[in-house]
XYZ file of C-alpha atoms in Angstrom:
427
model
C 89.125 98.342 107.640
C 89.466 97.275 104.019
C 93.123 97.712 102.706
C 93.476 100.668 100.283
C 94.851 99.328 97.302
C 94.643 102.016 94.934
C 96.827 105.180 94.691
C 95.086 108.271 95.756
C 95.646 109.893 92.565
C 93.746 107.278 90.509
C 89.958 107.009 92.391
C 88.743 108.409 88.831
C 90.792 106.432 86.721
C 89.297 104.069 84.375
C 89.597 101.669 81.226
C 90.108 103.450 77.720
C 87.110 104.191 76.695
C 87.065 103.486 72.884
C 88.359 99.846 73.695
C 85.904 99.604 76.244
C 82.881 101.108 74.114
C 84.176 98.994 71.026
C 83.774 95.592 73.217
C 79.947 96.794 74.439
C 79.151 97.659 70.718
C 80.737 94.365 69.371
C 78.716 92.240 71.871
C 75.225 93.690 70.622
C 76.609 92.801 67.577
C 77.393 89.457 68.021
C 74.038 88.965 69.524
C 72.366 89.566 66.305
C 71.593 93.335 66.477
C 72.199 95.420 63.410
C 74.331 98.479 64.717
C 76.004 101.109 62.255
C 79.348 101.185 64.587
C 81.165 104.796 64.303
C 82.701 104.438 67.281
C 85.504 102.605 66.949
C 88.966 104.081 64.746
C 90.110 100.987 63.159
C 91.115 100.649 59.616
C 89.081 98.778 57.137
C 91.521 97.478 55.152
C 93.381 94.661 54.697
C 97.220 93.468 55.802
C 100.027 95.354 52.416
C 101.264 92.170 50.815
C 104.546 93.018 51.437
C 104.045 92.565 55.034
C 101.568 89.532 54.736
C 104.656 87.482 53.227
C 107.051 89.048 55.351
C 105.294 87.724 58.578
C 104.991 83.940 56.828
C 108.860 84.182 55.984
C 109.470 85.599 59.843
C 106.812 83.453 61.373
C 109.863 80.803 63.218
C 111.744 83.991 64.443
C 111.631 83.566 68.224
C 114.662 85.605 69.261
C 114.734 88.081 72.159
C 115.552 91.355 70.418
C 116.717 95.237 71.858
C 114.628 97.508 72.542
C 115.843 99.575 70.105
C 114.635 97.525 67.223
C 116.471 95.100 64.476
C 119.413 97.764 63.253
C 117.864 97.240 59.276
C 114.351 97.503 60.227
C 115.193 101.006 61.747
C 117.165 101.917 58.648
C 113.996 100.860 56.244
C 111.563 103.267 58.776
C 113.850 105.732 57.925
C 113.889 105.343 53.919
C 110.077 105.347 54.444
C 110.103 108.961 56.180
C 112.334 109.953 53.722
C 110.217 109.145 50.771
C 107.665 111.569 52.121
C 110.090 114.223 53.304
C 108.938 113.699 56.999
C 112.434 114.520 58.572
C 116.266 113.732 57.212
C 118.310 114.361 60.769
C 117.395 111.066 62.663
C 119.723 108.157 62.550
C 119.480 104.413 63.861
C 120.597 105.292 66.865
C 117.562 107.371 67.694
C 115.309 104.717 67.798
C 112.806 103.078 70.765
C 110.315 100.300 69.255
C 107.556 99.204 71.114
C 104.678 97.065 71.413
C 102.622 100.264 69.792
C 103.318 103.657 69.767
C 100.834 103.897 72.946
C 103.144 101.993 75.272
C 106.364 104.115 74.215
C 104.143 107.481 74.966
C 103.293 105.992 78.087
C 106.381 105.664 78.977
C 108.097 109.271 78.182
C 105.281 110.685 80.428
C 106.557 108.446 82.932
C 110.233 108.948 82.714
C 109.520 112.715 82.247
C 110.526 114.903 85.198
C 107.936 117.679 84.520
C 104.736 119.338 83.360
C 102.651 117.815 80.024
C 100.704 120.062 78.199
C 97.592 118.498 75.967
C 95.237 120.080 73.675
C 91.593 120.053 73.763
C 89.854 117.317 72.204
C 92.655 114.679 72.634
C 93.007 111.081 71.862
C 91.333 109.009 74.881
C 94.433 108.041 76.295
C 96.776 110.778 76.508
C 95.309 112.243 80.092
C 94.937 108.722 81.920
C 98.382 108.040 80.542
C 99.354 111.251 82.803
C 97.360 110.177 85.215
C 98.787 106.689 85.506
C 102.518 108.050 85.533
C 101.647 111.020 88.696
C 102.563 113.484 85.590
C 100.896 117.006 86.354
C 98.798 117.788 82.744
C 97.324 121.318 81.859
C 94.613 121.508 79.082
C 95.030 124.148 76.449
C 91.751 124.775 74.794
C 92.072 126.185 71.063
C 88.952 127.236 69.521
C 86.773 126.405 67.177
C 86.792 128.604 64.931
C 90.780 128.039 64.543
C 89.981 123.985 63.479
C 90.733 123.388 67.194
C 95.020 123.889 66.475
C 96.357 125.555 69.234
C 97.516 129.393 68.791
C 100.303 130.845 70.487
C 98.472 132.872 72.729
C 96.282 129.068 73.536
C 99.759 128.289 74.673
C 100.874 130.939 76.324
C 97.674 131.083 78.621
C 98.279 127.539 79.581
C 101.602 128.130 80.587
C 100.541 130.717 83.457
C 99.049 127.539 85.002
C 102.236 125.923 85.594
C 105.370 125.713 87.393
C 107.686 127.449 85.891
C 110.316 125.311 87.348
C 109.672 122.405 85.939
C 110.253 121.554 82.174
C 107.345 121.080 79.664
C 106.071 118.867 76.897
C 103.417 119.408 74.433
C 101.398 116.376 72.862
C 100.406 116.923 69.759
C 98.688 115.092 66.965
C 98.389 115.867 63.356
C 96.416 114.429 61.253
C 94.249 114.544 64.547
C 92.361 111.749 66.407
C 89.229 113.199 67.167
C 88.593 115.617 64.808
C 90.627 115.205 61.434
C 92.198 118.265 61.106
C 95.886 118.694 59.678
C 97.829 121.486 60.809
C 98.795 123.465 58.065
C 102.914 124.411 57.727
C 102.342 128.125 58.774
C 100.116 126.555 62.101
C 102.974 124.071 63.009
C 105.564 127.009 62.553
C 103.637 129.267 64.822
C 103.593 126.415 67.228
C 107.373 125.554 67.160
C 108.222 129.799 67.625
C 106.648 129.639 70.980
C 107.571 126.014 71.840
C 111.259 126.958 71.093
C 110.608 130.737 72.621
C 109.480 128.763 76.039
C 111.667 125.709 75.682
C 109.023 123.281 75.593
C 109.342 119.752 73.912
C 107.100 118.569 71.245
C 105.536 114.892 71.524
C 104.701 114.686 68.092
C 101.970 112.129 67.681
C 102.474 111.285 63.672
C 100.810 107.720 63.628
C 98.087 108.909 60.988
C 100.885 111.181 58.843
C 100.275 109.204 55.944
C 96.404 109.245 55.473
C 95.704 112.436 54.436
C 95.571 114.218 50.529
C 96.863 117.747 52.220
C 99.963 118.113 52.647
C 101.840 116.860 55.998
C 104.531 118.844 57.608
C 106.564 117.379 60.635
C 107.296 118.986 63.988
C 110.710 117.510 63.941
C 111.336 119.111 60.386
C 110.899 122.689 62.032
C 112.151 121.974 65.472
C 114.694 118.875 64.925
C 116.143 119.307 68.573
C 113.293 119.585 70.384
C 110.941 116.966 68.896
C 110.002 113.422 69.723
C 108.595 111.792 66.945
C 106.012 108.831 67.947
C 103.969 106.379 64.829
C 103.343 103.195 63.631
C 102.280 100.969 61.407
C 98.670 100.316 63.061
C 97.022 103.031 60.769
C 98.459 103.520 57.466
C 99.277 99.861 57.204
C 96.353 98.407 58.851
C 98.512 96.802 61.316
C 96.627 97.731 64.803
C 96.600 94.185 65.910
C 100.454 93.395 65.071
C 101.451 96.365 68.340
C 104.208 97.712 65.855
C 105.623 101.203 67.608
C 108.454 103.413 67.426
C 109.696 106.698 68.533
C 112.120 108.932 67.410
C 114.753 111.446 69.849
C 116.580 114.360 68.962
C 120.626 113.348 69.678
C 119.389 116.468 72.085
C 117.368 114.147 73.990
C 119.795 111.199 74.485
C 119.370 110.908 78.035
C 115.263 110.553 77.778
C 115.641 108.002 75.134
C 117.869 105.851 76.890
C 115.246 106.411 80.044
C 112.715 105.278 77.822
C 114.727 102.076 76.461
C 115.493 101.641 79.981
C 111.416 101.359 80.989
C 110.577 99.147 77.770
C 114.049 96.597 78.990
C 112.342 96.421 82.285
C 108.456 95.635 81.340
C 107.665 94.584 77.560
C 111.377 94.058 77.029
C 110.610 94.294 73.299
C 108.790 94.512 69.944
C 108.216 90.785 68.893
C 110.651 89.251 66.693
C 107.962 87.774 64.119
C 106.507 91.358 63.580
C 110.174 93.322 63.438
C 111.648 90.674 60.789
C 108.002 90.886 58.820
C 108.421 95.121 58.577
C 111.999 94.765 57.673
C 110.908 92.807 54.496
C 107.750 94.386 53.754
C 109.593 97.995 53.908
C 111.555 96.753 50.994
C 108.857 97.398 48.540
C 108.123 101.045 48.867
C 106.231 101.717 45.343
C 104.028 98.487 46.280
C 103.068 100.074 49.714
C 102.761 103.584 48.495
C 99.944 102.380 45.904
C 98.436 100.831 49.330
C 98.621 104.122 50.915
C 97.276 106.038 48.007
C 94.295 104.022 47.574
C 93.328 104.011 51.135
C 93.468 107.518 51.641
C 91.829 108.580 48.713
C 88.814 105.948 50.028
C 88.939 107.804 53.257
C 88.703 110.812 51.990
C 85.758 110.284 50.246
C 84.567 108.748 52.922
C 85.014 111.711 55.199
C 84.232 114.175 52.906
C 80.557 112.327 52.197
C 79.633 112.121 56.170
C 80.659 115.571 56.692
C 78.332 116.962 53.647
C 75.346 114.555 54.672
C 75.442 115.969 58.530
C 76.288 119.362 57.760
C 73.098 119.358 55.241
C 70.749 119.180 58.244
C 72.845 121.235 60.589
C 75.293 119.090 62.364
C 78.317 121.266 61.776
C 82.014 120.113 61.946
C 85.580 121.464 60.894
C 85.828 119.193 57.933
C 88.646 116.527 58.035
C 91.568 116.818 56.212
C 93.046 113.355 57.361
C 93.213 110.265 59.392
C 89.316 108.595 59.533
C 87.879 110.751 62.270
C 85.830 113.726 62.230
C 83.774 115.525 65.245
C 80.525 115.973 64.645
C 78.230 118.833 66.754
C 74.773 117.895 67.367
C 74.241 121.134 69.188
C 71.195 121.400 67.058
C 69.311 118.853 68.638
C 69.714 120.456 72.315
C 66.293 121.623 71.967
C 64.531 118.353 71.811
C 65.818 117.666 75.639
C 68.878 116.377 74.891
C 71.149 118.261 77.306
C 74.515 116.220 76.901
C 76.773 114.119 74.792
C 76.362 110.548 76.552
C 71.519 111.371 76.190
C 72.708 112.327 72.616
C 74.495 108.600 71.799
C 72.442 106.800 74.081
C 69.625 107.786 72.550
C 70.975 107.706 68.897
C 71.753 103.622 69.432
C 68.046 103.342 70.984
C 66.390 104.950 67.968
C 68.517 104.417 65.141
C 70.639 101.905 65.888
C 73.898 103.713 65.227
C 77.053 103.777 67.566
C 78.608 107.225 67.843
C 81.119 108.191 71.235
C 80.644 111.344 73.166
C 83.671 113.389 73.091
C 83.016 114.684 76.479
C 85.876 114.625 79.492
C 87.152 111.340 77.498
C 88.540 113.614 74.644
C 88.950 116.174 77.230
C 86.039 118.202 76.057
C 82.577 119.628 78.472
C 80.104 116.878 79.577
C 77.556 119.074 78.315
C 78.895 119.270 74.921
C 77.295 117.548 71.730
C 80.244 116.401 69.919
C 80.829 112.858 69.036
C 84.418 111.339 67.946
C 83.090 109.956 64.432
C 85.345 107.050 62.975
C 83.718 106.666 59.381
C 85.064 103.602 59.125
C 82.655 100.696 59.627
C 83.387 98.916 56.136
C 85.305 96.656 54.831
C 87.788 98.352 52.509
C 89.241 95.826 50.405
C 86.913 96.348 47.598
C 86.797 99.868 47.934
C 90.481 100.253 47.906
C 90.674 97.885 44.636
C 87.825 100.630 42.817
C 88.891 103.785 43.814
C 90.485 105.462 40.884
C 93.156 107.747 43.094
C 93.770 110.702 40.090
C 90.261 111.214 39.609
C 88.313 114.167 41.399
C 84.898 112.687 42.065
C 81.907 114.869 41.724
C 79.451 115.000 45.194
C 77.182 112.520 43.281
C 80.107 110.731 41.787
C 81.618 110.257 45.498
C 77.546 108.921 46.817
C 77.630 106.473 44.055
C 80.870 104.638 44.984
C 80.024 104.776 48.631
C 76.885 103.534 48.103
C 78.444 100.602 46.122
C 81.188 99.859 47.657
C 80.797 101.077 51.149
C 77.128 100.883 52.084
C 77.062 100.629 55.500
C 78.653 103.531 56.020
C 76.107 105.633 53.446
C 73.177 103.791 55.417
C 74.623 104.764 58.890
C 74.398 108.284 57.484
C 71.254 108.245 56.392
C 69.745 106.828 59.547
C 71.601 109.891 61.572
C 69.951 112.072 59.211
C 66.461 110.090 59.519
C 67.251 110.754 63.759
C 67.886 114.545 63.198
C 64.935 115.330 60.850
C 62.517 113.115 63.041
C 63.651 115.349 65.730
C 62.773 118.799 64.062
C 59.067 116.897 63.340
């Protein structure tokens, strides 16, 4: 009899699937097939100079560091939040760094002793994270029609699914990975009444707070003792590939950070000392990195804006994104030309029109039989865009095709071949 050498609990678990679908897509590439990729969420922008030198100055740093992070890198991440009025309570001592922001969430679910709550569509890896740790997870499932933020009566129907033992934490993400949405102040303070009413913690995914033109209110700001604060510098800073992580704990929550610094000590031990000593000198040049930050999200929201108007022109409707580079598309329309779920839908989009698009299905935690697709509009290279964009002006609908089209074209003719697939459909 074959040895069983996989936990019970994990005979459906599997590789992320963006990584996984990134690495198919990539190879087809590489093979010389054209492909408009949408499927993949990384930015398209190049390394902030400040960090570019800081990493050749840093670049013989070999030390083993804490896993709480270089004391004056952890005061600069703080000046940074404060410049944007994220939060003022946190000090240095609050601090766990990490080889990205995914590894540190990883490991609060698996220190955690109770239930985690996640809302419906969610980032890829947040339910095989619970999964992996044995961590019970209930799905709340927010509607539609409310830009998929979850209400307090979302919450409050969730919570009749669990043990009421057992203490609670709810992930959440704004701006939001899949669908670009940014709660709104009034949203997050309806969420924090019934978090604090029900003493549930907040995992407050932030890692795309900067890349958005609406304005970005904090969970910790409205419920500073309850709130764990997780980002990064793979998004706004273009820094995916440099694993550069942090979280932030209430002084209420001492004794889950230090559980959490315990699990990093004992399995990445900590963030590399090239990459901390590189931050600590780029963070020095805030006005040079916030001109960075401006002109990439201005180019994303252009970006976003244009695929949203293109698709929503032949009937692909979406809650239109407010931030990060992700929007989720429906293609319910095109259910009756036999295409009954979301995997037919992309399979047979790269088939016929060569273009690279994700169901959101039980990945993102929504139906199998639903047409959305997680929609990174991001498959450009951003340098020249960034350098063009003029950030004060508000560009007209043909102004905003015109720059696209010059300095982002494969992203305008990825569009227009979805559009081509959609109207071919209707005949």
């Amino acid at each position: 009899m074959p040895l069983k050498l996989l936990r019970s609990d994990l005979h459906d678990y599997h590789s992320a699937s963006n990584l996984l679908f990134n690495n198919q897509i990539k190879e087809l590439i590489a093979n010389g097939r054209k492909i408009y990729h949408f499927g993949f969420g990384e930015s398209p922008f190049t390394v902030p100079e400040p960090f570019k030198r800081g990493l050749i100055e840093s670049a013989d740093r070999n030390e083993y560091l804490s896993v709480e992070g270089l004391h004056e890198l952890r005061e600069q991440i703080l000046n940074f939040h404060e410049k944007y009025g994220d939060f003022s309570h946190f000090t240095v001592e609050d601090f766990v760094l990490g080889a990205g922001s995914k590894e540190i969430i990883y490991h609060i679910m698996n220190v955690f002793g109770g239930e985690v709550l996640l809302v419906s569509p969610a980032w890829t890896s947040y339910f095989p994270q619970t999964q992996l740790s044995g961590r019970p997870a209930i799905v709340i499932e927010p509607r539609k029609e409310n830009r998929f933020v979850p209400t307090k009566a979302d919450i409050e129907t969730a919570l009749r699914l669990c043990d009421a033992e057992l203490p609670k934490v709810l992930v959440l993400n704004s701006p939001n990975n899949p669908t670009g949405v940014v709660y709104t102040e009034s949203e997050v303070e309806e969420i924090v009444l019934t978090c604090r009413k029900h003493k549930i913690l907040i995992l407050s995914d932030e890692i795309y707070a900067r890349l958005t033109t609406k304005k970005f209110t904090s969970f910790a700001k409205l419920y500073p003792e309850g709130t764990i604060v997780t980002s990064g510098f793979s998004k706004w800073a273009s820094l995916g590939g440099w694993r550069a992580g942090y979280a932030l704990f209430p002084k209420e929550l001492a004794g889950l950070r230090m559980a959490v610094a315990s699990a990093g000590s004992h399995s990445y031990t900590c963030q590399p000392a090239p990459v901390q000593h590189a931050l600590t000198i780029g963070l020095k040049h805030l006005d040079e990195l916030d001109d960075y930050i401006q002109r990439t999200t201005k180019v994303l929201s252009l970006a976003g804006h244009f695929c949203y108007r293109k698709l929503n022109e032949v009937g692909v409707t979406a809650v239109e994104p407010d931030g990060a580079y992700y929007f989720m598309p429906d293609f319910e329309i095109c259910r009756q030309y036999g295409i009954e779920h979301g995997q037919k839908l992309c399979d047979r989009l790269l088939e016929e029109a060569n273009v690279a698009l994700q169901p959101c299905d039980p990945h993102y935690l929504r139906p199998r039989n639903e047409l959305t697709t997680r929609f990174a509009f991001v498959n450009f290279k951003g340098k020249d865009a960034m350098d063009a964009v003029d950030v004060d002006k508000t560009y007209s609908e043909k102004e905003e095709a015109e720059f696209l089209k010059k300095h982002a074209k494969p992203l305008v003719d990825g569009i227009s071949a979805l559009v081509e697939f959609v109207k071919k459909l209707e005949g």
